[in-house]
Amino acid sequence: PITIERPKALLPLVNVPMIEYALEWLAMNNIEETFVFCCAHADLIKRYLSESKWAYSKDMKVTPIVSTNCLSAGEALRLIDQRDLIKGDFVLCSADIVSNMKLAPMLEAHRARRAADKNAIMTLVSVRVSHPPHRRPCRWGPTLSSPPTPPQPSPALAVFSFPCLTTPRPPCQPHSPRRQIRCDLLDTNIAICAPEVLLLFSDNFDYQNIKRDFVSGVLSEEELGNKLHVYELRHHEYGARVHNLRSYDAVSRDLLQCWAFPFVPDTNVFTLGGNPTWGQTSYR
């Protein structure tokens, strides 16, 4: 960690607390209620939210949930399920994400899949990157997991975790006409989840990490029939997670170069009453 005195969500990213990018993005997509799960430094996050514009927002209600005993995302989701806070499909993301994507097309595709197949329980968001895999750690730092995605219709999804500068041998047939291995996708840590996701976390107490435990566990239990899908951002959309120092530097440079418009330094997005224009074009 960079500091043990402040939560990561409140660290400045281009002079703006990191959590503001996630909250503003959710509000722009007409999310009506957001639960902010706090563990370490929960008092600082609650104080920040109570003194920010979100305490007076009429468009999106922001509710902090505090539990100092939860040490992983899996434990947090199990607690949310125990409190019965979520009834339908929900957006799952961390406070360190930056994105300007529109959720409407992704939600529409997710709901269409759910209507046709109730086993489609999660849609993961990835963004295509142009730099080759062996140079990706230089910009974004070590990759936690890289999901090779199949084409539509999606028969399966496999997630491989592998160390830097090594090439894994995937446990599938690369020449299968129904499979496609992608090495140009970066996980954004954004997902649309069905309520069944919470139930699976509650039923499997060994699920701690979402990508490493939950995704791999769901795919290995083929008899249950649960399916995961990947949504690739369009060319004018941006999505990234600040999960280490190199990604912190990369996202900061992207913001300064206006790749995540309207989240740029010369707009009033983060001011009280700010109402930026959100068009189809990103200005760079």
Short mmCIF file of C-alpha atoms in Angstrom, two decimals:
data_model
loop_
_atom_site.label_atom_id
_atom_site.label_comp_id
_atom_site.label_asym_id
_atom_site.label_seq_id
_atom_site.Cartn_x
_atom_site.Cartn_y
_atom_site.Cartn_z
CA PRO A 1 0.00 0.00 0.00
CA ILE A 2 1.05 3.58 -0.64
CA THR A 3 -0.27 4.70 2.74
CA ILE A 4 -1.84 3.10 5.80
CA GLU A 5 -3.46 6.34 6.93
CA ARG A 6 -5.98 6.84 4.12
CA PRO A 7 -8.22 4.42 2.23
CA LYS A 8 -7.35 3.76 -1.38
CA ALA A 9 -10.76 5.05 -2.48
CA LEU A 10 -9.87 8.54 -1.23
CA LEU A 11 -6.42 8.77 -2.78
CA PRO A 12 -6.23 11.54 -5.41
CA LEU A 13 -6.35 10.62 -9.08
CA VAL A 14 -5.64 13.78 -11.11
CA ASN A 15 -6.53 15.77 -7.95
CA VAL A 16 -9.89 14.02 -7.54
CA PRO A 17 -10.61 11.31 -4.93
CA MET A 18 -10.63 7.97 -6.71
CA ILE A 19 -14.12 7.02 -5.54
CA GLU A 20 -15.60 10.05 -7.31
CA TYR A 21 -14.92 8.55 -10.73
CA ALA A 22 -16.90 5.41 -9.88
CA LEU A 23 -19.80 7.27 -8.25
CA GLU A 24 -20.06 9.85 -11.03
CA TRP A 25 -20.03 7.13 -13.67
CA LEU A 26 -22.83 5.25 -11.90
CA ALA A 27 -24.87 8.44 -11.56
CA MET A 28 -24.42 9.26 -15.24
CA ASN A 29 -25.86 5.85 -16.06
CA ASN A 30 -29.00 6.58 -14.04
CA ILE A 31 -28.23 4.19 -11.19
CA GLU A 32 -30.73 5.02 -8.46
CA GLU A 33 -28.98 3.53 -5.42
CA THR A 34 -25.37 2.62 -4.71
CA PHE A 35 -24.03 0.66 -1.76
CA VAL A 36 -20.45 1.53 -0.79
CA PHE A 37 -18.96 -1.35 1.18
CA CYS A 38 -16.31 -0.09 3.61
CA CYS A 39 -13.77 -2.14 5.55
CA ALA A 40 -10.53 -0.39 6.49
CA HIS A 41 -10.81 3.33 7.32
CA ALA A 42 -14.59 3.11 7.12
CA ASP A 43 -14.98 6.22 9.28
CA LEU A 44 -13.02 8.32 6.78
CA ILE A 45 -15.10 7.09 3.85
CA LYS A 46 -18.38 7.67 5.70
CA ARG A 47 -17.27 11.17 6.66
CA TYR A 48 -16.26 11.94 3.08
CA LEU A 49 -19.60 10.75 1.70
CA SER A 50 -21.56 12.71 4.31
CA GLU A 51 -19.71 15.90 3.39
CA SER A 52 -19.77 15.39 -0.39
CA LYS A 53 -22.45 16.24 -2.92
CA TRP A 54 -23.72 12.65 -2.75
CA ALA A 55 -25.24 13.36 0.65
CA TYR A 56 -27.63 15.80 -1.08
CA SER A 57 -28.05 14.05 -4.42
CA LYS A 58 -31.64 13.38 -5.47
CA ASP A 59 -30.69 11.30 -8.50
CA MET A 60 -28.63 8.59 -6.78
CA LYS A 61 -28.77 7.48 -3.16
CA VAL A 62 -25.38 6.49 -1.76
CA THR A 63 -25.50 4.19 1.27
CA PRO A 64 -22.31 3.14 3.09
CA ILE A 65 -22.14 -0.38 4.54
CA VAL A 66 -19.51 -0.91 7.23
CA SER A 67 -17.98 -4.22 8.25
CA THR A 68 -14.44 -4.32 9.59
CA ASN A 69 -14.49 -8.13 9.69
CA CYS A 70 -14.74 -8.62 5.92
CA LEU A 71 -11.34 -9.12 4.36
CA SER A 72 -12.36 -10.09 0.82
CA ALA A 73 -14.94 -9.36 -1.85
CA GLY A 74 -16.52 -12.75 -1.23
CA GLU A 75 -17.13 -12.01 2.45
CA ALA A 76 -18.60 -8.61 1.55
CA LEU A 77 -21.03 -10.14 -0.96
CA ARG A 78 -22.08 -12.79 1.55
CA LEU A 79 -22.88 -10.07 4.08
CA ILE A 80 -24.92 -8.16 1.49
CA ASP A 81 -26.85 -11.34 0.75
CA GLN A 82 -27.49 -11.93 4.46
CA ARG A 83 -28.94 -8.43 4.81
CA ASP A 84 -31.14 -8.99 1.75
CA LEU A 85 -30.27 -5.60 0.28
CA ILE A 86 -30.40 -6.51 -3.42
CA LYS A 87 -33.45 -7.99 -5.14
CA GLY A 88 -32.59 -7.89 -8.84
CA ASP A 89 -29.71 -7.51 -11.27
CA PHE A 90 -26.95 -5.21 -10.05
CA VAL A 91 -23.71 -3.58 -11.16
CA LEU A 92 -20.64 -4.81 -9.30
CA CYS A 93 -17.50 -2.68 -9.38
CA SER A 94 -14.74 -1.44 -7.11
CA ALA A 95 -14.07 2.13 -6.03
CA ASP A 96 -10.85 2.28 -8.04
CA ILE A 97 -12.37 2.00 -11.52
CA VAL A 98 -12.51 4.74 -14.16
CA SER A 99 -14.92 4.37 -17.05
CA ASN A 100 -17.10 6.42 -19.36
CA MET A 101 -19.01 3.48 -20.86
CA LYS A 102 -22.77 3.58 -21.20
CA LEU A 103 -24.43 0.81 -19.26
CA ALA A 104 -27.67 0.78 -21.26
CA PRO A 105 -26.44 -1.42 -24.18
CA MET A 106 -24.74 -3.82 -21.80
CA LEU A 107 -27.80 -4.03 -19.53
CA GLU A 108 -30.03 -4.62 -22.52
CA ALA A 109 -27.82 -7.47 -23.74
CA HIS A 110 -27.60 -8.95 -20.25
CA ARG A 111 -31.37 -8.87 -19.75
CA ALA A 112 -31.97 -10.38 -23.19
CA ARG A 113 -29.66 -13.27 -22.34
CA ARG A 114 -31.36 -13.68 -18.96
CA ALA A 115 -34.77 -13.80 -20.62
CA ALA A 116 -33.58 -16.54 -22.96
CA ASP A 117 -31.45 -18.42 -20.43
CA LYS A 118 -31.73 -17.98 -16.65
CA ASN A 119 -28.30 -19.56 -16.25
CA ALA A 120 -26.60 -16.45 -17.70
CA ILE A 121 -25.70 -15.03 -14.29
CA MET A 122 -22.88 -12.57 -14.97
CA THR A 123 -21.55 -10.28 -17.70
CA LEU A 124 -17.92 -9.20 -17.33
CA VAL A 125 -16.66 -5.99 -18.93
CA SER A 126 -13.34 -5.99 -20.78
CA VAL A 127 -11.60 -3.41 -22.92
CA ARG A 128 -9.43 -4.11 -25.93
CA VAL A 129 -5.83 -2.92 -25.63
CA SER A 130 -3.47 -2.37 -28.52
CA HIS A 131 -0.14 -3.14 -26.84
CA PRO A 132 1.03 -6.78 -27.02
CA PRO A 133 0.74 -9.04 -23.95
CA HIS A 134 4.48 -9.10 -23.22
CA ARG A 135 4.53 -5.28 -22.95
CA ARG A 136 1.28 -4.93 -21.01
CA PRO A 137 2.93 -5.17 -17.55
CA CYS A 138 5.12 -2.20 -18.45
CA ARG A 139 2.02 0.00 -18.64
CA TRP A 140 -0.57 -1.63 -16.36
CA GLY A 141 1.56 -3.70 -14.01
CA PRO A 142 1.15 -7.44 -13.37
CA THR A 143 -2.10 -8.88 -14.68
CA LEU A 144 -4.17 -10.77 -12.13
CA SER A 145 -6.19 -12.71 -14.67
CA SER A 146 -6.80 -12.66 -18.39
CA PRO A 147 -10.13 -14.02 -19.64
CA PRO A 148 -9.99 -15.58 -23.10
CA THR A 149 -13.43 -15.01 -24.56
CA PRO A 150 -15.40 -17.11 -27.02
CA PRO A 151 -17.30 -15.54 -29.90
CA GLN A 152 -21.06 -15.18 -29.94
CA PRO A 153 -22.90 -17.33 -29.16
CA SER A 154 -20.77 -17.89 -26.08
CA PRO A 155 -20.46 -21.58 -25.16
CA ALA A 156 -17.90 -21.16 -22.41
CA LEU A 157 -15.44 -18.82 -20.78
CA ALA A 158 -12.12 -19.69 -19.23
CA VAL A 159 -9.97 -17.51 -17.02
CA PHE A 160 -6.25 -18.18 -16.84
CA SER A 161 -3.96 -16.68 -14.22
CA PHE A 162 -0.35 -16.59 -15.28
CA PRO A 163 2.78 -14.74 -14.19
CA CYS A 164 4.40 -11.93 -16.10
CA LEU A 165 6.22 -12.61 -19.35
CA THR A 166 5.15 -16.24 -19.58
CA THR A 167 2.80 -17.95 -21.98
CA PRO A 168 0.38 -20.48 -20.48
CA ARG A 169 -1.00 -23.55 -22.18
CA PRO A 170 -4.78 -23.16 -21.93
CA PRO A 171 -6.77 -26.29 -21.04
CA CYS A 172 -8.94 -26.16 -24.14
CA GLN A 173 -8.76 -26.95 -27.83
CA PRO A 174 -7.53 -23.75 -29.53
CA HIS A 175 -8.64 -24.96 -32.96
CA SER A 176 -12.22 -25.60 -31.91
CA PRO A 177 -14.60 -23.59 -34.14
CA ARG A 178 -16.59 -22.54 -31.07
CA ARG A 179 -13.64 -21.20 -29.12
CA GLN A 180 -11.54 -18.11 -29.47
CA ILE A 181 -8.53 -17.22 -27.33
CA ARG A 182 -8.12 -13.47 -26.82
CA CYS A 183 -4.89 -11.98 -25.52
CA ASP A 184 -5.85 -8.36 -26.18
CA LEU A 185 -8.48 -7.85 -23.46
CA LEU A 186 -8.00 -6.06 -20.16
CA ASP A 187 -10.37 -6.64 -17.26
CA THR A 188 -12.09 -3.46 -16.03
CA ASN A 189 -13.39 -4.95 -12.76
CA ILE A 190 -16.95 -4.07 -13.78
CA ALA A 191 -19.66 -6.70 -14.01
CA ILE A 192 -23.43 -7.02 -14.25
CA CYS A 193 -24.65 -9.73 -11.91
CA ALA A 194 -27.88 -11.60 -11.44
CA PRO A 195 -29.17 -12.23 -7.88
CA GLU A 196 -27.97 -15.82 -8.20
CA VAL A 197 -24.40 -14.54 -7.89
CA LEU A 198 -25.02 -13.60 -4.26
CA LEU A 199 -26.56 -17.00 -3.58
CA LEU A 200 -23.52 -18.77 -5.04
CA PHE A 201 -21.21 -16.77 -2.80
CA SER A 202 -23.34 -17.65 0.23
CA ASP A 203 -23.34 -21.33 -0.70
CA ASN A 204 -19.57 -21.45 -1.27
CA PHE A 205 -17.64 -19.99 1.63
CA ASP A 206 -14.35 -20.70 -0.09
CA TYR A 207 -15.14 -18.05 -2.73
CA GLN A 208 -13.03 -15.05 -1.72
CA ASN A 209 -11.72 -13.47 -4.93
CA ILE A 210 -14.25 -12.82 -7.68
CA LYS A 211 -12.07 -13.65 -10.68
CA ARG A 212 -9.81 -16.29 -9.18
CA ASP A 213 -12.38 -18.14 -7.05
CA PHE A 214 -15.90 -17.33 -8.23
CA VAL A 215 -15.39 -17.24 -11.99
CA SER A 216 -13.13 -20.30 -11.99
CA GLY A 217 -15.48 -22.13 -9.63
CA VAL A 218 -18.58 -21.45 -11.71
CA LEU A 219 -16.87 -22.62 -14.88
CA SER A 220 -15.59 -25.79 -13.26
CA GLU A 221 -19.06 -26.77 -12.05
CA GLU A 222 -20.49 -27.49 -15.48
CA GLU A 223 -23.27 -29.64 -14.07
CA LEU A 224 -24.96 -26.52 -12.65
CA GLY A 225 -25.13 -24.97 -16.13
CA ASN A 226 -24.28 -21.42 -15.03
CA LYS A 227 -22.86 -19.22 -17.79
CA LEU A 228 -20.65 -16.14 -17.82
CA HIS A 229 -20.39 -13.70 -20.71
CA VAL A 230 -17.92 -11.00 -21.67
CA TYR A 231 -18.91 -7.56 -22.95
CA GLU A 232 -16.21 -5.77 -24.92
CA LEU A 233 -16.23 -1.99 -24.74
CA ARG A 234 -16.73 -0.09 -27.97
CA HIS A 235 -13.83 1.77 -29.53
CA HIS A 236 -14.83 5.18 -28.11
CA GLU A 237 -15.40 3.89 -24.56
CA TYR A 238 -12.86 3.74 -21.77
CA GLY A 239 -12.52 1.42 -18.80
CA ALA A 240 -9.66 0.66 -16.44
CA ARG A 241 -8.89 -0.19 -12.84
CA VAL A 242 -6.20 1.42 -10.69
CA HIS A 243 -4.84 -1.68 -8.97
CA ASN A 244 -1.14 -0.82 -8.67
CA LEU A 245 1.32 2.04 -9.15
CA ARG A 246 1.81 1.46 -12.87
CA SER A 247 -1.91 1.43 -13.59
CA TYR A 248 -2.20 4.56 -11.41
CA ASP A 249 0.29 6.27 -13.70
CA ALA A 250 -1.37 4.90 -16.86
CA VAL A 251 -4.88 5.99 -15.89
CA SER A 252 -3.63 9.42 -14.79
CA ARG A 253 -2.03 9.96 -18.20
CA ASP A 254 -5.18 8.74 -19.96
CA LEU A 255 -7.29 11.22 -17.99
CA LEU A 256 -4.94 14.09 -18.83
CA GLN A 257 -5.08 13.10 -22.51
CA CYS A 258 -8.92 13.07 -22.42
CA TRP A 259 -9.33 9.38 -23.21
CA ALA A 260 -12.07 9.09 -20.58
CA PHE A 261 -14.15 12.11 -21.59
CA PRO A 262 -16.11 13.66 -19.85
CA PHE A 263 -13.79 12.78 -16.95
CA VAL A 264 -11.14 15.32 -17.87
CA PRO A 265 -9.54 18.08 -15.78
CA ASP A 266 -11.17 20.95 -17.69
CA THR A 267 -14.81 19.90 -17.15
CA ASN A 268 -17.01 20.49 -14.13
CA VAL A 269 -18.04 16.87 -13.70
CA PHE A 270 -17.05 16.61 -10.05
CA THR A 271 -18.43 19.96 -8.88
CA LEU A 272 -21.74 20.31 -7.09
CA GLY A 273 -24.42 20.67 -9.73
CA GLY A 274 -22.07 19.85 -12.57
CA ASN A 275 -23.91 18.62 -15.63
CA PRO A 276 -21.47 17.74 -18.42
CA THR A 277 -22.47 16.84 -21.94
CA TRP A 278 -22.09 13.13 -22.63
CA GLY A 279 -22.06 12.62 -26.36
CA GLN A 280 -21.04 9.76 -28.62
CA THR A 281 -17.65 11.29 -29.33
CA SER A 282 -14.67 11.39 -27.00
CA TYR A 283 -12.38 14.38 -27.43
CA ARG A 284 -8.66 13.63 -27.43
#
